[in-house]
PDB file of C-alpha atoms in Angstrom:
ATOM      1  CA  UNK A   1      99.219-147.912   4.988  1.00  0.00           C
ATOM      2  CA  UNK A   2      95.747-146.486   5.417  1.00  0.00           C
ATOM      3  CA  UNK A   3      94.881-144.680   8.650  1.00  0.00           C
ATOM      4  CA  UNK A   4      91.271-144.808   9.761  1.00  0.00           C
ATOM      5  CA  UNK A   5      90.184-142.366  12.447  1.00  0.00           C
ATOM      6  CA  UNK A   6      88.015-144.171  15.002  1.00  0.00           C
ATOM      7  CA  UNK A   7      85.559-141.634  16.499  1.00  0.00           C
ATOM      8  CA  UNK A   8      86.325-143.108  19.947  1.00  0.00           C
ATOM      9  CA  UNK A   9      90.077-143.932  19.815  1.00  0.00           C
ATOM     10  CA  UNK A  10      91.515-141.653  17.139  1.00  0.00           C
ATOM     11  CA  UNK A  11      93.627-142.592  14.095  1.00  0.00           C
ATOM     12  CA  UNK A  12      94.673-146.239  13.842  1.00  0.00           C
ATOM     13  CA  UNK A  13      96.087-148.544  11.170  1.00  0.00           C
ATOM     14  CA  UNK A  14      93.550-150.110   8.815  1.00  0.00           C
ATOM     15  CA  UNK A  15      94.477-153.622  10.038  1.00  0.00           C
ATOM     16  CA  UNK A  16      92.616-152.867  13.303  1.00  0.00           C
ATOM     17  CA  UNK A  17      89.279-152.459  11.493  1.00  0.00           C
ATOM     18  CA  UNK A  18      86.737-154.628   9.717  1.00  0.00           C
ATOM     19  CA  UNK A  19      84.404-153.460   6.988  1.00  0.00           C
ATOM     20  CA  UNK A  20      80.726-153.985   7.796  1.00  0.00           C
ATOM     21  CA  UNK A  21      78.948-153.213   4.534  1.00  0.00           C
ATOM     22  CA  UNK A  22      76.696-150.410   3.381  1.00  0.00           C
ATOM     23  CA  UNK A  23      75.425-148.082   6.108  1.00  0.00           C
ATOM     24  CA  UNK A  24      71.889-146.826   6.631  1.00  0.00           C
ATOM     25  CA  UNK A  25      70.126-149.891   5.199  1.00  0.00           C
ATOM     26  CA  UNK A  26      66.677-149.990   6.790  1.00  0.00           C
ATOM     27  CA  UNK A  27      65.518-153.342   8.152  1.00  0.00           C
ATOM     28  CA  UNK A  28      62.143-154.363   6.687  1.00  0.00           C
ATOM     29  CA  UNK A  29      59.178-153.482   8.923  1.00  0.00           C
ATOM     30  CA  UNK A  30      57.681-156.972   8.510  1.00  0.00           C
ATOM     31  CA  UNK A  31      60.348-159.382   7.251  1.00  0.00           C
ATOM     32  CA  UNK A  32      57.937-162.336   7.429  1.00  0.00           C
ATOM     33  CA  UNK A  33      55.761-160.695   4.777  1.00  0.00           C
ATOM     34  CA  UNK A  34      58.609-160.551   2.246  1.00  0.00           C
ATOM     35  CA  UNK A  35      58.874-163.024  -0.588  1.00  0.00           C
ATOM     36  CA  UNK A  36      62.063-165.062  -0.895  1.00  0.00           C
ATOM     37  CA  UNK A  37      63.173-162.771  -3.732  1.00  0.00           C
ATOM     38  CA  UNK A  38      62.554-159.604  -1.664  1.00  0.00           C
ATOM     39  CA  UNK A  39      64.348-161.105   1.358  1.00  0.00           C
ATOM     40  CA  UNK A  40      67.336-162.094  -0.797  1.00  0.00           C
ATOM     41  CA  UNK A  41      67.472-158.569  -2.249  1.00  0.00           C
ATOM     42  CA  UNK A  42      67.496-157.106   1.276  1.00  0.00           C
ATOM     43  CA  UNK A  43      70.266-159.463   2.421  1.00  0.00           C
ATOM     44  CA  UNK A  44      72.572-159.490  -0.580  1.00  0.00           C
ATOM     45  CA  UNK A  45      71.949-156.576  -2.943  1.00  0.00           C
ATOM     46  CA  UNK A  46      73.717-153.333  -2.094  1.00  0.00           C
ATOM     47  CA  UNK A  47      74.582-150.174  -3.963  1.00  0.00           C
ATOM     48  CA  UNK A  48      77.996-150.114  -5.594  1.00  0.00           C
ATOM     49  CA  UNK A  49      78.345-146.439  -6.380  1.00  0.00           C
ATOM     50  CA  UNK A  50      81.488-144.771  -7.598  1.00  0.00           C
ATOM     51  CA  UNK A  51      82.503-141.933  -5.284  1.00  0.00           C
ATOM     52  CA  UNK A  52      81.183-141.072  -1.824  1.00  0.00           C
ATOM     53  CA  UNK A  53      79.660-144.134  -0.153  1.00  0.00           C
ATOM     54  CA  UNK A  54      78.252-144.627   3.366  1.00  0.00           C
ATOM     55  CA  UNK A  55      79.793-147.654   5.093  1.00  0.00           C
ATOM     56  CA  UNK A  56      79.789-149.381   8.483  1.00  0.00           C
ATOM     57  CA  UNK A  57      83.121-150.140  10.150  1.00  0.00           C
ATOM     58  CA  UNK A  58      84.111-151.950  13.345  1.00  0.00           C
ATOM     59  CA  UNK A  59      87.246-151.148  15.340  1.00  0.00           C
ATOM     60  CA  UNK A  60      87.684-154.846  16.048  1.00  0.00           C
ATOM     61  CA  UNK A  61      91.217-154.696  17.504  1.00  0.00           C
ATOM     62  CA  UNK A  62      90.616-151.530  19.524  1.00  0.00           C
ATOM     63  CA  UNK A  63      87.485-150.358  21.308  1.00  0.00           C
ATOM     64  CA  UNK A  64      85.338-152.921  19.386  1.00  0.00           C
ATOM     65  CA  UNK A  65      82.709-150.254  18.648  1.00  0.00           C
ATOM     66  CA  UNK A  66      80.901-149.794  15.354  1.00  0.00           C
ATOM     67  CA  UNK A  67      80.784-146.484  13.488  1.00  0.00           C
ATOM     68  CA  UNK A  68      79.780-145.131  10.095  1.00  0.00           C
ATOM     69  CA  UNK A  69      81.996-143.506   7.512  1.00  0.00           C
ATOM     70  CA  UNK A  70      81.654-141.768   4.178  1.00  0.00           C
ATOM     71  CA  UNK A  71      84.471-143.105   2.000  1.00  0.00           C
ATOM     72  CA  UNK A  72      85.354-142.278  -1.589  1.00  0.00           C
ATOM     73  CA  UNK A  73      85.400-145.636  -3.385  1.00  0.00           C
ATOM     74  CA  UNK A  74      87.736-144.265  -6.067  1.00  0.00           C
ATOM     75  CA  UNK A  75      90.465-142.729  -3.893  1.00  0.00           C
ATOM     76  CA  UNK A  76      89.806-144.620  -0.601  1.00  0.00           C
ATOM     77  CA  UNK A  77      89.758-141.257   1.217  1.00  0.00           C
ATOM     78  CA  UNK A  78      87.518-141.087   4.270  1.00  0.00           C
ATOM     79  CA  UNK A  79      85.414-137.922   3.885  1.00  0.00           C
ATOM     80  CA  UNK A  80      83.504-138.194   7.194  1.00  0.00           C
ATOM     81  CA  UNK A  81      83.466-140.540  10.192  1.00  0.00           C
ATOM     82  CA  UNK A  82      80.625-140.471  12.696  1.00  0.00           C
ATOM     83  CA  UNK A  83      79.212-142.675  15.502  1.00  0.00           C
ATOM     84  CA  UNK A  84      76.371-145.128  14.912  1.00  0.00           C
ATOM     85  CA  UNK A  85      72.979-143.563  15.436  1.00  0.00           C
ATOM     86  CA  UNK A  86      73.978-140.142  14.137  1.00  0.00           C
ATOM     87  CA  UNK A  87      72.552-138.809  10.893  1.00  0.00           C
ATOM     88  CA  UNK A  88      74.614-139.140   7.752  1.00  0.00           C
ATOM     89  CA  UNK A  89      76.595-135.930   7.093  1.00  0.00           C
ATOM     90  CA  UNK A  90      75.307-133.898   4.179  1.00  0.00           C
ATOM     91  CA  UNK A  91      78.756-132.772   3.021  1.00  0.00           C
ATOM     92  CA  UNK A  92      79.531-136.084   1.308  1.00  0.00           C
ATOM     93  CA  UNK A  93      76.033-137.450   0.740  1.00  0.00           C
ATOM     94  CA  UNK A  94      76.224-140.730  -1.201  1.00  0.00           C
ATOM     95  CA  UNK A  95      72.649-140.200  -2.411  1.00  0.00           C
ATOM     96  CA  UNK A  96      73.980-137.657  -4.904  1.00  0.00           C
ATOM     97  CA  UNK A  97      75.711-140.500  -6.760  1.00  0.00           C
ATOM     98  CA  UNK A  98      78.520-138.100  -7.639  1.00  0.00           C
ATOM     99  CA  UNK A  99      82.187-138.915  -7.057  1.00  0.00           C
ATOM    100  CA  UNK A 100      83.677-137.120  -4.103  1.00  0.00           C
ATOM    101  CA  UNK A 101      86.170-134.577  -5.287  1.00  0.00           C
ATOM    102  CA  UNK A 102      88.753-132.596  -3.426  1.00  0.00           C
ATOM    103  CA  UNK A 103      89.328-128.923  -3.997  1.00  0.00           C
ATOM    104  CA  UNK A 104      91.543-128.538  -7.065  1.00  0.00           C
ATOM    105  CA  UNK A 105      95.057-127.443  -6.347  1.00  0.00           C
ATOM    106  CA  UNK A 106      96.579-124.842  -8.632  1.00  0.00           C
ATOM    107  CA  UNK A 107      99.185-126.174 -11.026  1.00  0.00           C
ATOM    108  CA  UNK A 108     102.693-125.331  -9.943  1.00  0.00           C
ATOM    109  CA  UNK A 109     105.182-124.305 -12.641  1.00  0.00           C
ATOM    110  CA  UNK A 110     108.129-126.609 -13.109  1.00  0.00           C
ATOM    111  CA  UNK A 111     111.256-125.302 -11.391  1.00  0.00           C
ATOM    112  CA  UNK A 112     113.812-123.789 -13.721  1.00  0.00           C
ATOM    113  CA  UNK A 113     117.495-124.573 -13.281  1.00  0.00           C
ATOM    114  CA  UNK A 114     119.504-121.861 -11.575  1.00  0.00           C
ATOM    115  CA  UNK A 115     122.048-119.995 -13.668  1.00  0.00           C
ATOM    116  CA  UNK A 116     125.075-122.170 -14.259  1.00  0.00           C
ATOM    117  CA  UNK A 117     123.068-125.399 -13.679  1.00  0.00           C
ATOM    118  CA  UNK A 118     121.091-127.468 -16.111  1.00  0.00           C
ATOM    119  CA  UNK A 119     121.909-129.532 -19.169  1.00  0.00           C
ATOM    120  CA  UNK A 120     125.564-130.236 -19.654  1.00  0.00           C
TER     121      UNK A 120
END
C-alpha cells in the first residue's frame, strides 16, 4: 500500500488519488498558431525521465483538490508535495535529470551468534 500525503487532508491510501500527468507544462500562448504537429506534441508528448519527476495529482475521493508532487519514478517515493500554484521545490528538481537518491545508510555488520548458539 502506498500512502500519499494530500497537502490539504494529510496521508491517505493511494486508491483515493488519480494521477494527472506531468506538472508545470506551460499552455501555448497562441494555440491557434500551432501546426497540427506542434499541437499534438503539446497534447501527447511528455518527458519520461528516470528519477525525480514533477507530477499533478488529484485527491478524487477526498477533498477533490489538485496538487503537485515530486516523485521518484524508480522507487515511487514522494520527495515533495505542494499545492497547485506554488513553485516547484528545488530540493528534488526534475530538470536535473538525475535520479533522486536517499542518503546512504551505513552497512550494518551481520549479527554473530552468541556463545553456545550457532551451527549444530
